[in-house]
Short mmCIF file of C-alpha atoms in Angstrom, two decimals:
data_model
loop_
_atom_site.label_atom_id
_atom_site.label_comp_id
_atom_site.label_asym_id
_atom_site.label_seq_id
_atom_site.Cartn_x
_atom_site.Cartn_y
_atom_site.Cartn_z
CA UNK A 265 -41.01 -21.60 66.01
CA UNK A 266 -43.66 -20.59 68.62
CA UNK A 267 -46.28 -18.25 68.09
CA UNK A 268 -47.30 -16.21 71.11
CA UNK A 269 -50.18 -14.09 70.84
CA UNK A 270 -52.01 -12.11 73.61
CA UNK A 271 -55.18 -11.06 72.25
CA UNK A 272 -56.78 -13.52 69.46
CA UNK A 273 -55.80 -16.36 67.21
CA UNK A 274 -54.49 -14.94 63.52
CA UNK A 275 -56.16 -15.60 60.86
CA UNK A 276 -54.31 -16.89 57.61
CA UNK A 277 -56.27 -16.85 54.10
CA UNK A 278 -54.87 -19.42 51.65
CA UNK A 279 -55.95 -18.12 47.61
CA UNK A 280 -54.58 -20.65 45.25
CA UNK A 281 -55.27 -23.21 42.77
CA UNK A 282 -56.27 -25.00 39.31
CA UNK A 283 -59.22 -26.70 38.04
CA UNK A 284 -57.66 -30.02 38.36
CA UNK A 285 -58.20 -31.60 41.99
CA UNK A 286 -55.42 -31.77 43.75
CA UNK A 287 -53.03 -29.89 42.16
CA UNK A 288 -49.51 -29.51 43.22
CA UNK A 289 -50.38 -25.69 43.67
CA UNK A 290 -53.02 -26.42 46.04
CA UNK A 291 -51.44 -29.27 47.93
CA UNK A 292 -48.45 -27.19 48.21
CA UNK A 293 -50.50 -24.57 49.36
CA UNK A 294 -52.64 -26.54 51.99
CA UNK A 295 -49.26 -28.00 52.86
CA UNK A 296 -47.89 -24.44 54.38
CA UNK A 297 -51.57 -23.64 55.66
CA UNK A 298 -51.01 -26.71 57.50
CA UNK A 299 -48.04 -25.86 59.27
CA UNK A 300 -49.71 -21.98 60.28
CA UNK A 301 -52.49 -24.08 62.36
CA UNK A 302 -49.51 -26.02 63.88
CA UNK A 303 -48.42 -23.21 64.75
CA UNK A 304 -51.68 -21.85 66.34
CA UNK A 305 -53.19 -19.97 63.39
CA UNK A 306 -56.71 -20.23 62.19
CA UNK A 307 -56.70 -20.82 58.28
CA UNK A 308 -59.16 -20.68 55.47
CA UNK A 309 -58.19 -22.75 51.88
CA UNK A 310 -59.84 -20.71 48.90
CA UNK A 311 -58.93 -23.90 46.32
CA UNK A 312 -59.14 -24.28 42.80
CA UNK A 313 -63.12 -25.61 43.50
CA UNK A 314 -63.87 -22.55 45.24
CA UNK A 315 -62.17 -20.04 42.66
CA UNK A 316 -63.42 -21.86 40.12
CA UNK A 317 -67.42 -21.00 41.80
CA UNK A 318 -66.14 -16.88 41.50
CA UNK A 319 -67.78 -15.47 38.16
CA UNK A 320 -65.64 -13.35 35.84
CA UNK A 321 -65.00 -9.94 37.67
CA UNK A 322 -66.66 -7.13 36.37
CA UNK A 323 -66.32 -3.80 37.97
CA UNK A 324 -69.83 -2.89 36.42
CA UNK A 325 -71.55 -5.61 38.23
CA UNK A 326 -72.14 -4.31 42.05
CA UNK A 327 -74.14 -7.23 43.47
CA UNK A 328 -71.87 -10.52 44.46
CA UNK A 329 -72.83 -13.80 44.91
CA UNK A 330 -72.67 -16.11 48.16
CA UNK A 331 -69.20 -17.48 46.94
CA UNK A 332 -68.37 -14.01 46.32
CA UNK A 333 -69.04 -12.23 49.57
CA UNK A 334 -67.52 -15.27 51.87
CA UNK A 335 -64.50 -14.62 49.76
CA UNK A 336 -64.57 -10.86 50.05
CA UNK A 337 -65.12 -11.39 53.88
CA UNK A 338 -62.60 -13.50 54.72
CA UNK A 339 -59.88 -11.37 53.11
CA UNK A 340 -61.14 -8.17 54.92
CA UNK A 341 -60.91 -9.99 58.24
CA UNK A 342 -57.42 -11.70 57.74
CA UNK A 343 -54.07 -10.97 59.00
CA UNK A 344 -51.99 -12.40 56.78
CA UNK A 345 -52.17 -14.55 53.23
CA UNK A 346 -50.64 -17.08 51.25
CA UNK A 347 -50.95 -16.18 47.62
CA UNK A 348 -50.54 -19.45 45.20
CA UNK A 349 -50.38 -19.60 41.69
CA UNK A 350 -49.76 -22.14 38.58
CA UNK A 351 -46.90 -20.56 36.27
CA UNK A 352 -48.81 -20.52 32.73
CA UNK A 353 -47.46 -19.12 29.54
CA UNK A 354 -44.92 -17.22 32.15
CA UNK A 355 -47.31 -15.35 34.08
CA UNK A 356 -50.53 -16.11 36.80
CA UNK A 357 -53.11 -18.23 36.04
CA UNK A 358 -56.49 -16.69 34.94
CA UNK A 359 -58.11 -17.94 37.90
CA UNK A 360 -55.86 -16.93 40.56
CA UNK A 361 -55.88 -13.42 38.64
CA UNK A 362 -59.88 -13.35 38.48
CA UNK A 363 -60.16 -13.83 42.39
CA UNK A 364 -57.20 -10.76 42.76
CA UNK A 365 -59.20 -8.41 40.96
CA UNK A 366 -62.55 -9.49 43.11
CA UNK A 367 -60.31 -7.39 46.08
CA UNK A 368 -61.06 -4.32 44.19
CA UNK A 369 -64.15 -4.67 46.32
CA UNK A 370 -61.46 -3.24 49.64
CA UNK A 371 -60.99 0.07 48.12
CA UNK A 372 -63.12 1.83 50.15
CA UNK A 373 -62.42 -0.35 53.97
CA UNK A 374 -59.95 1.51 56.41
CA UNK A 375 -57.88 -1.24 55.60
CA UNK A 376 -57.57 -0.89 51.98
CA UNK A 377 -56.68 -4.11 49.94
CA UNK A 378 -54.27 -6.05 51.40
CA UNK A 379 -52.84 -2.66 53.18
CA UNK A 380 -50.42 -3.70 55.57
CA UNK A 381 -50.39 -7.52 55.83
CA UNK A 382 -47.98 -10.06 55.10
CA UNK A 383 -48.80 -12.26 51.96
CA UNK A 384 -46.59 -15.12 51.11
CA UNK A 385 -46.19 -16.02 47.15
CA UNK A 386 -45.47 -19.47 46.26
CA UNK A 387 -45.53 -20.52 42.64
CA UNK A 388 -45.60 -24.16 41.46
CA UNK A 389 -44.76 -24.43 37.33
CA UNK A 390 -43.31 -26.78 34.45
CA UNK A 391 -39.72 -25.11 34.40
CA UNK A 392 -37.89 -22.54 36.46
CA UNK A 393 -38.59 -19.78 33.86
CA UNK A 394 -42.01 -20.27 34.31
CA UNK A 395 -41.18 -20.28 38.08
CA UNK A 396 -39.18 -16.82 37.81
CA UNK A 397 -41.56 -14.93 35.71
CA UNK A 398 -44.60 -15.48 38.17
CA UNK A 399 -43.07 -15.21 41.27
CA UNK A 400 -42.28 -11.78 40.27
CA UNK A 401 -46.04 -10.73 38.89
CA UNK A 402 -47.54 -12.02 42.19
CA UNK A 403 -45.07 -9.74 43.86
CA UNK A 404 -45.90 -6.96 41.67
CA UNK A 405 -49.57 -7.53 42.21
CA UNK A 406 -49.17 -7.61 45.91
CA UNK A 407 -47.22 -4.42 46.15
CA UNK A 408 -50.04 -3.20 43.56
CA UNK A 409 -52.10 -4.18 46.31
CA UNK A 410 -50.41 -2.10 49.25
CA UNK A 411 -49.35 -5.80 50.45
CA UNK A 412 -45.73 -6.88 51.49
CA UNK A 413 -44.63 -9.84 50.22
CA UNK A 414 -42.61 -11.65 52.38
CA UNK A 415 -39.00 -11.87 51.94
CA UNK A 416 -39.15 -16.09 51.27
CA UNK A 417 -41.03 -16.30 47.91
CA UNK A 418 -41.54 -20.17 47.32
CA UNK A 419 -41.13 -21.58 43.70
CA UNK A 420 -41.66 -25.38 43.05
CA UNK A 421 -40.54 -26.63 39.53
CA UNK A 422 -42.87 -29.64 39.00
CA UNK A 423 -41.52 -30.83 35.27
CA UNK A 424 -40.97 -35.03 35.56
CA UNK A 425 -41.33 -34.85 39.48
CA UNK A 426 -44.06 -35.87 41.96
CA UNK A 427 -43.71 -33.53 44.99
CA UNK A 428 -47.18 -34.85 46.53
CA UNK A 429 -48.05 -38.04 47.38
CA UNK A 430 -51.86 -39.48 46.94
CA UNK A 431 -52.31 -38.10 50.37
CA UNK A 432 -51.32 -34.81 49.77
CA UNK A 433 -47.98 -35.24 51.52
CA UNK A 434 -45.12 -33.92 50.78
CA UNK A 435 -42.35 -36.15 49.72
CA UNK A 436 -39.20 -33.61 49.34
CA UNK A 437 -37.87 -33.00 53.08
CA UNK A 438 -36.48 -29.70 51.22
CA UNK A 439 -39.88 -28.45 50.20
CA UNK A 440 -41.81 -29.05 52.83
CA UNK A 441 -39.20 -26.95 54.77
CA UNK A 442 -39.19 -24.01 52.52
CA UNK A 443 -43.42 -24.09 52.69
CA UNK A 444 -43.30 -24.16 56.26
CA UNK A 445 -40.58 -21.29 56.41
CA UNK A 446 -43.35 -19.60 54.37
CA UNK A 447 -45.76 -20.00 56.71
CA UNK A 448 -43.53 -18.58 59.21
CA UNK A 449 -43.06 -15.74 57.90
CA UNK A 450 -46.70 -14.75 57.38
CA UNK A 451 -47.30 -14.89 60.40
CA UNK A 452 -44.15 -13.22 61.81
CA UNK A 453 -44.85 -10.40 59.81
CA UNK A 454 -48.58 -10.28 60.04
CA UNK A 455 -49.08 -7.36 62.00
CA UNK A 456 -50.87 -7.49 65.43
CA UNK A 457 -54.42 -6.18 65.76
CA UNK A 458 -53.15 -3.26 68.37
CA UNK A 459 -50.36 -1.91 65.78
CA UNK A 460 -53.15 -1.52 63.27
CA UNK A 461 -55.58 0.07 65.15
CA UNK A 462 -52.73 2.50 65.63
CA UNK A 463 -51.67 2.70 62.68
CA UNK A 464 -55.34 3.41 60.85
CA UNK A 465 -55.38 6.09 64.00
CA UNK A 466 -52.07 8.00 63.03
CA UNK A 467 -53.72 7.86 59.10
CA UNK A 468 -56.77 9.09 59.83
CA UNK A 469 -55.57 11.55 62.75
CA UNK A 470 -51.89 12.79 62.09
CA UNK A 471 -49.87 14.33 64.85
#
């Protein structure tokens, strides 16, 4: 796949993570970040370190800290994401789901949430119920989120395998395909900056 692009690079947010350094969530993730550079995308990796530096969201609470406000940011300005999550107890992690509800800070932009964009869901869990089950809550949440998920929704079951080597590589031809079709697709469908200035314009001024 080639990307062509006429006016500016895209720009891919990864969100995704656990505590534990170098999780197969977030190598899996970086893994399909990876492949959108190689295929001429900027990227940004929000990782289990830098979720973990978010405090607990509270909608009361209207000032944000540094961590808080480069996240914000980089969401606002990007054109597509790639949404990773843990399967626990059959549903998102807590700190994947703390850094969602942080985007309740886009209500008000002209761009609303995740309005419009492309956002790729790949969950990595301990058995393919676990798989299942979050898969379809991060594409709930994204829809929640006036996001379309992308039709390639990536679940890794990790029970008694390594799919990462020390190096972060991946060692299963098959998933390393599926994360890079991923990738793909984020950016295929990300939507060019000249459709949505057109688009806010027919919102904002209908024929």
């Amino acid at each position: 796949m080639t990307l062509h692009r006429t006016h500016r690079q895209p720009f891919i947010v990864g969100i995704g993570g656990t505590t534990r350094p170098g999780s197969s969530t977030e190598r899996a993730l970086s893994r399909a970040l990876a492949h959108a550079e190689h295929l001429g995308a900027r990227t940004q990796l929000f990782g289990g370190q830098e979720l973990a530096a978010l405090p607990a969201f509270n909608p009361e609470i209207k000032t944000r800290t540094p961590q808080e406000i480069a996240f914000i940011d980089a969401v606002r300005n990007a054109d597509g994401i790639l949404l990773a999550s843990p399967g626990y107890h059959g549903g998102v992690s807590g700190l994947v789901k703390n850094a969602i509800d942080l985007l309740e800070d886009l209500r008000a932009d002209d761009r609303v949430y995740l309005d419009g964009r492309a956002v790729g869901c790949l969950v990595t869990a301990a058995g393919w119920q676990g798989c299942n089950t979050t898969l379809s809550a991060l594409r709930d949440i994204v829809h929640a989120l006036r996001g379309w998920p992308t039709p390639l929704g990536v679940t890794l079951n990790t029970a008694g395998v390594s799919l990462f080597d020390i190096n972060g590589n991946c060692t299963e031809p098959a998933v390393q395909q599926s994360l890079e079709m991923l990738a793909e697709q984020t950016l295929t469908f990300a939507p060019h900056p000249a459709v949505r200035r057109e688009s806010n314009a027919l919102i904002q001024h209908p024929a």
